[in-house]
mmCIF file of C-alpha atoms in Angstrom:
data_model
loop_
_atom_site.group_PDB
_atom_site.id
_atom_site.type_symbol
_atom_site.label_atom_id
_atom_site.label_comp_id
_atom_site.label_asym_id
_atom_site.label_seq_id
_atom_site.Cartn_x
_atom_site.Cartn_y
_atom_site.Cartn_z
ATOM 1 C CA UNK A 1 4.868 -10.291 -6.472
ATOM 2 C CA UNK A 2 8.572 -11.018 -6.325
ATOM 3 C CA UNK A 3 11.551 -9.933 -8.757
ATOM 4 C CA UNK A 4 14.652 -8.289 -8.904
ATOM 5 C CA UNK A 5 14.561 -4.109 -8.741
ATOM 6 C CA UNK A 6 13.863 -3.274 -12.418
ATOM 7 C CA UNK A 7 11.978 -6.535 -12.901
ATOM 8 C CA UNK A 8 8.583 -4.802 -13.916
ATOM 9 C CA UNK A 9 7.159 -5.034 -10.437
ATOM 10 C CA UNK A 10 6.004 -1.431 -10.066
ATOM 11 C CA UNK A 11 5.084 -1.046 -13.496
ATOM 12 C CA UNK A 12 2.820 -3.968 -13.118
ATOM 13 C CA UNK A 13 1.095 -2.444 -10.289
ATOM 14 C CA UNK A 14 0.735 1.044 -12.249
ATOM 15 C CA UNK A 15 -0.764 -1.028 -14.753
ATOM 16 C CA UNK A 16 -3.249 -2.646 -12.520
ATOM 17 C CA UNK A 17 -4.376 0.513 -10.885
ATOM 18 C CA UNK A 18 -5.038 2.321 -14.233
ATOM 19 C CA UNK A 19 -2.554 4.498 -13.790
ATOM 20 C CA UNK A 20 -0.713 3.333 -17.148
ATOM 21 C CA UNK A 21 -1.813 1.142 -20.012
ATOM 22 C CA UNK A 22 -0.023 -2.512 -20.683
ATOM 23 C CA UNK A 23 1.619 -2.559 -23.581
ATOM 24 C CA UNK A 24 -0.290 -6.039 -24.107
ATOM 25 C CA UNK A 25 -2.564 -8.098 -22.455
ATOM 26 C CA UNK A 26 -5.174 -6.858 -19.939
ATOM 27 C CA UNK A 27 -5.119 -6.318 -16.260
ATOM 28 C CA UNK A 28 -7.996 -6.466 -13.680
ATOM 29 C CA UNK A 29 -8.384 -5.695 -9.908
ATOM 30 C CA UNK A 30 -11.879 -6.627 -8.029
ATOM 31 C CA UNK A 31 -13.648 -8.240 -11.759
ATOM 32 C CA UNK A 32 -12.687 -4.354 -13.398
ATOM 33 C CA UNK A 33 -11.060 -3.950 -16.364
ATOM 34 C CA UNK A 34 -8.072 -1.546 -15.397
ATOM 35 C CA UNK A 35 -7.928 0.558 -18.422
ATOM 36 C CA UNK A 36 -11.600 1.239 -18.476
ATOM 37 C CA UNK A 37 -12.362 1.390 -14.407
ATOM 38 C CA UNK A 38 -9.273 3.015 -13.008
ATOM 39 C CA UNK A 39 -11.346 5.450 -10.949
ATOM 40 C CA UNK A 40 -13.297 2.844 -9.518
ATOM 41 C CA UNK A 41 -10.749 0.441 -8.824
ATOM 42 C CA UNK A 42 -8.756 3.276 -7.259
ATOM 43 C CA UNK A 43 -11.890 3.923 -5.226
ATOM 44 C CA UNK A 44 -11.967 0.215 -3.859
ATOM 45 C CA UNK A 45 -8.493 -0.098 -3.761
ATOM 46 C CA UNK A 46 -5.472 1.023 -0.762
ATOM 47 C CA UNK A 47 -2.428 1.293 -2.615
ATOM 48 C CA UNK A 48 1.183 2.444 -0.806
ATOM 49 C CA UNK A 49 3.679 3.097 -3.438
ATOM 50 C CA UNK A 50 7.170 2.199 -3.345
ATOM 51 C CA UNK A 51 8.599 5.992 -3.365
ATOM 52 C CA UNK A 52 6.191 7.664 -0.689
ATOM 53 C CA UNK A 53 5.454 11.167 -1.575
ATOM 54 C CA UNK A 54 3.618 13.747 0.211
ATOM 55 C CA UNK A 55 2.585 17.543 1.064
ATOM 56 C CA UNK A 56 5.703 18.055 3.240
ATOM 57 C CA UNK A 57 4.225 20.850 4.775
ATOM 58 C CA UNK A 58 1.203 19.660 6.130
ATOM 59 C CA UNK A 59 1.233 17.754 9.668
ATOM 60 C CA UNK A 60 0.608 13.929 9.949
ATOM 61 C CA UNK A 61 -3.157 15.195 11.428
ATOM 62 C CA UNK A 62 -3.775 17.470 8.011
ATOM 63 C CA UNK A 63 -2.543 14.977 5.733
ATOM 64 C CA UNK A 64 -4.753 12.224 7.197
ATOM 65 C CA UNK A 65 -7.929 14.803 7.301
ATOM 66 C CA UNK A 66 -7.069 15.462 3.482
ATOM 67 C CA UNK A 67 -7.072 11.996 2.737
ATOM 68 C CA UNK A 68 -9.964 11.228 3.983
ATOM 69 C CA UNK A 69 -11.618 13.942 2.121
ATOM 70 C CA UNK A 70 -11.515 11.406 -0.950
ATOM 71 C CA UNK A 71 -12.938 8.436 0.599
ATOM 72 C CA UNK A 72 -16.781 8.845 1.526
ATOM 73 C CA UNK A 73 -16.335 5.519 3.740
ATOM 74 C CA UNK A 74 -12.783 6.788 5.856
ATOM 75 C CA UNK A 75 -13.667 5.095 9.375
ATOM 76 C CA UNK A 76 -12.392 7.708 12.120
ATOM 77 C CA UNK A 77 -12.519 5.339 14.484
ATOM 78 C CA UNK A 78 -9.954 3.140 12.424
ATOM 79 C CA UNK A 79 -8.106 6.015 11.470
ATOM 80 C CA UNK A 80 -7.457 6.914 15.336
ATOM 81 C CA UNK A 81 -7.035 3.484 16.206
ATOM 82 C CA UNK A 82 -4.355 3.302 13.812
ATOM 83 C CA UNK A 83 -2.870 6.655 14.969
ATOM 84 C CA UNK A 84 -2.329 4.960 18.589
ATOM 85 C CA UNK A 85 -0.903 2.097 17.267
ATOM 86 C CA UNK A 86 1.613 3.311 14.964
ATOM 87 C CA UNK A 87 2.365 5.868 17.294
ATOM 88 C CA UNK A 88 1.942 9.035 14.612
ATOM 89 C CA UNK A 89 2.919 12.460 15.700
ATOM 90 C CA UNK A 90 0.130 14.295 14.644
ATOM 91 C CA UNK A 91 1.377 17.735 15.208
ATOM 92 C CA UNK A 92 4.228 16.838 12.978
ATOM 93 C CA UNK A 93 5.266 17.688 9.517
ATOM 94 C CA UNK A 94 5.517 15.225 7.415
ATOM 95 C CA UNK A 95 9.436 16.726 6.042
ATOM 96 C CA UNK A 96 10.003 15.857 9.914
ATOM 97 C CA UNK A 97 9.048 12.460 9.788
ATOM 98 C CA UNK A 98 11.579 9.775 9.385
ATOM 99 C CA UNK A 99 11.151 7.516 5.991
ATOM 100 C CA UNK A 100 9.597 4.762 8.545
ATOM 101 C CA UNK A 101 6.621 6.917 9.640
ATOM 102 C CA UNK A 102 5.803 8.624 6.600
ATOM 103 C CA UNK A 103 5.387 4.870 5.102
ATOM 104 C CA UNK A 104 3.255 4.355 8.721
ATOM 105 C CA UNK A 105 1.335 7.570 7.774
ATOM 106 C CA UNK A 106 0.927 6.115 4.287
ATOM 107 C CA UNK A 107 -0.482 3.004 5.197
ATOM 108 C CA UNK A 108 -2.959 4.852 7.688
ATOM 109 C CA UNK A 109 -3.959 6.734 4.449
ATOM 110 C CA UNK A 110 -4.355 2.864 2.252
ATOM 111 C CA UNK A 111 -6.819 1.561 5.170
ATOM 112 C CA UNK A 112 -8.623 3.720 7.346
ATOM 113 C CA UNK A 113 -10.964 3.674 4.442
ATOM 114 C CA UNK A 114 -11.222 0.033 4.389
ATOM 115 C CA UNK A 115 -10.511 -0.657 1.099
ATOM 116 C CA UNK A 116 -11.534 -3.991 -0.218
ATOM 117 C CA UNK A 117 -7.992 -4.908 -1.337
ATOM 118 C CA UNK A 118 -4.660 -3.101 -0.798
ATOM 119 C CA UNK A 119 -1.651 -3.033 -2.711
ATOM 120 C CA UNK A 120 1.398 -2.366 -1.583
ATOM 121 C CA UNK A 121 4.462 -1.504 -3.746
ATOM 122 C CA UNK A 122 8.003 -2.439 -1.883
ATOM 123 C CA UNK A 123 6.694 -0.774 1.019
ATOM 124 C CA UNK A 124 9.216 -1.552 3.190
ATOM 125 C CA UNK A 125 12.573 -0.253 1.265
ATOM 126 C CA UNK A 126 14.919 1.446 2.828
ATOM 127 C CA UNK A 127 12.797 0.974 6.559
ATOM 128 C CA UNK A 128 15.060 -0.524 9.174
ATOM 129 C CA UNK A 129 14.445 -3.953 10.906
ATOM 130 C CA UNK A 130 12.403 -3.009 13.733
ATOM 131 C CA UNK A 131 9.891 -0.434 11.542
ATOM 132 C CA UNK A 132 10.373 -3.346 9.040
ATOM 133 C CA UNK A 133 8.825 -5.811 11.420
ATOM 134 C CA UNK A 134 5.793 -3.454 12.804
ATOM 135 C CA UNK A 135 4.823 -2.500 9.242
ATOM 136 C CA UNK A 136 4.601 -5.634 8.034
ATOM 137 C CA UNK A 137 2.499 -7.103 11.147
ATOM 138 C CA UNK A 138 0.095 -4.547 10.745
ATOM 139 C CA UNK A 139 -0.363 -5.342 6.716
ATOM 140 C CA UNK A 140 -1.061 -9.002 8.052
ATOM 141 C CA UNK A 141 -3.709 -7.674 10.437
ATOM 142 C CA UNK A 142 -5.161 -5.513 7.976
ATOM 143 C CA UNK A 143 -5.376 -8.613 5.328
ATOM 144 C CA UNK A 144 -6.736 -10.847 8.227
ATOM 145 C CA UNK A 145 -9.395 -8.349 8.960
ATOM 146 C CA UNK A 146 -12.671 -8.815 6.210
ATOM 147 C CA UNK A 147 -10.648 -11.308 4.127
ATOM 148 C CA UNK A 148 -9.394 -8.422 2.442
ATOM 149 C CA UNK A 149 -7.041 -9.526 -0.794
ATOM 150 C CA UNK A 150 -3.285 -8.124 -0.303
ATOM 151 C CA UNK A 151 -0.971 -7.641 -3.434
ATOM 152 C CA UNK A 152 2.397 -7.166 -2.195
ATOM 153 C CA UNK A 153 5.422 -6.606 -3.978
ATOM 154 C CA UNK A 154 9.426 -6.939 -2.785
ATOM 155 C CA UNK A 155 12.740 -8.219 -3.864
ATOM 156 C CA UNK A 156 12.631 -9.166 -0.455
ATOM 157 C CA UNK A 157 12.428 -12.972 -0.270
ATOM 158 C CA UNK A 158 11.851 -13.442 3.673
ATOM 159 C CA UNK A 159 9.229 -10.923 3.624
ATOM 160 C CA UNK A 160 7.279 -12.924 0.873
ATOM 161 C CA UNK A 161 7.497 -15.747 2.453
ATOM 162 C CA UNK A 162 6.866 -14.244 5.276
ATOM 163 C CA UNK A 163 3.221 -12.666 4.240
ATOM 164 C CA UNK A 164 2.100 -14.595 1.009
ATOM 165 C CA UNK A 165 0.291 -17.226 0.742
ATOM 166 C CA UNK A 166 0.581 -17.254 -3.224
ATOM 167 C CA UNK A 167 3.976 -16.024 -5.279
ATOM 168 C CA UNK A 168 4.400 -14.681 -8.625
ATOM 169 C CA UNK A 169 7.520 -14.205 -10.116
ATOM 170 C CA UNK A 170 8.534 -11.500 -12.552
ATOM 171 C CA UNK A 171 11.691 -11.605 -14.859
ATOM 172 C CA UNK A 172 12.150 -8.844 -17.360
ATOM 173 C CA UNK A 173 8.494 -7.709 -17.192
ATOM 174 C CA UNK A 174 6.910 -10.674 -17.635
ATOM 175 C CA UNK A 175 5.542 -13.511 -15.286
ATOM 176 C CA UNK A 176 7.104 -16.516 -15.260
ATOM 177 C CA UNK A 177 6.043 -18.696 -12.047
ATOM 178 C CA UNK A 178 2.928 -18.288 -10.024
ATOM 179 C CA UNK A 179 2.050 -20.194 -7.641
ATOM 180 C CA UNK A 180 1.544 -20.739 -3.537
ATOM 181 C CA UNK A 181 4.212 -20.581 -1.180
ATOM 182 C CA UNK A 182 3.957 -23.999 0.066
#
């Protein structure tokens, strides 16, 4: 999903995740209505949100234990995997952590469950080039793994291009083009 900050972008994704209700229409993630099946969808569903908040006193290692505590199919193996990868400092706080590892940490949290889609909310705002780059190759593993549907959204237009193979483009809070990247 691409559109300008304040284009609806985030408020479209609340909306999806039954967080809030659309004002019209309906929304749906995996065949569920959104309004009715926001638990389940949530269930099914990784989501990173744009501003990335946390328990700041907990370390990396207690925050991903506490996630997991929600999420009867959290894969430790994954998870660790993940943690060597990423390179997370699990004896850290997470008020230690730069904004680039706590959105690391965060997407640990959206997959080590293996969530049958994940969405993503600007994810990579504010993240410099490098953690930019790494972040975004691992959401392209993680949709390459199990076929698992991605919804990403950005104002970024090299990173859609980058990861989508389908656009849609919000203006004002409503769609107005959708349609693949080629």
């Amino acid at each position: 999903v691409l559109g300008h900050n304040g284009a609806g972008k985030t408020t479209t994704i609340l909306a999806l995740l039954g967080l809030i209700r659309p004002t019209s229409d309906r929304t749906s993630v995996l065949g569920l209505d959104s309004a009715r099946d926001g638990v389940r969808i949530r269930q099914r569903t990784g989501y990173v949100p744009e501003n990335l908040r946390s328990h700041d006193w907990m370390t990396v290692e207690e925050t991903l234990w506490f996630v997991s505590q929600f999420h009867p199919t959290w894969d430790a193996e994954l998870q660790s995997d993940l943690v060597r990868r990423l390179e997370l400092p699990l004896d850290k706080k997470m008020r230690e952590l730069s904004r680039g590892t706590r959105a690391k940490v965060a997407l640990t949290c959206a997959t080590a469950f293996r969530p049958e889609a994940l969405i993503l909310d600007d994810p990579t705002s504010g993240l410099d080039a490098l953690v930019r780059r790494e972040f975004l190759e691992h959401v392209i593993e993680v949709a390459a793994e199990g076929g698992r549907a991605v919804l990403f959204s950005s104002h970024v237009l090299d990173e859609v291009e980058r990861l989508a193979d389908r656009v849609a483009i919000i203006v004002g809070g409503r769609k107005i083009a959708d349609r693949r990247v080629d």
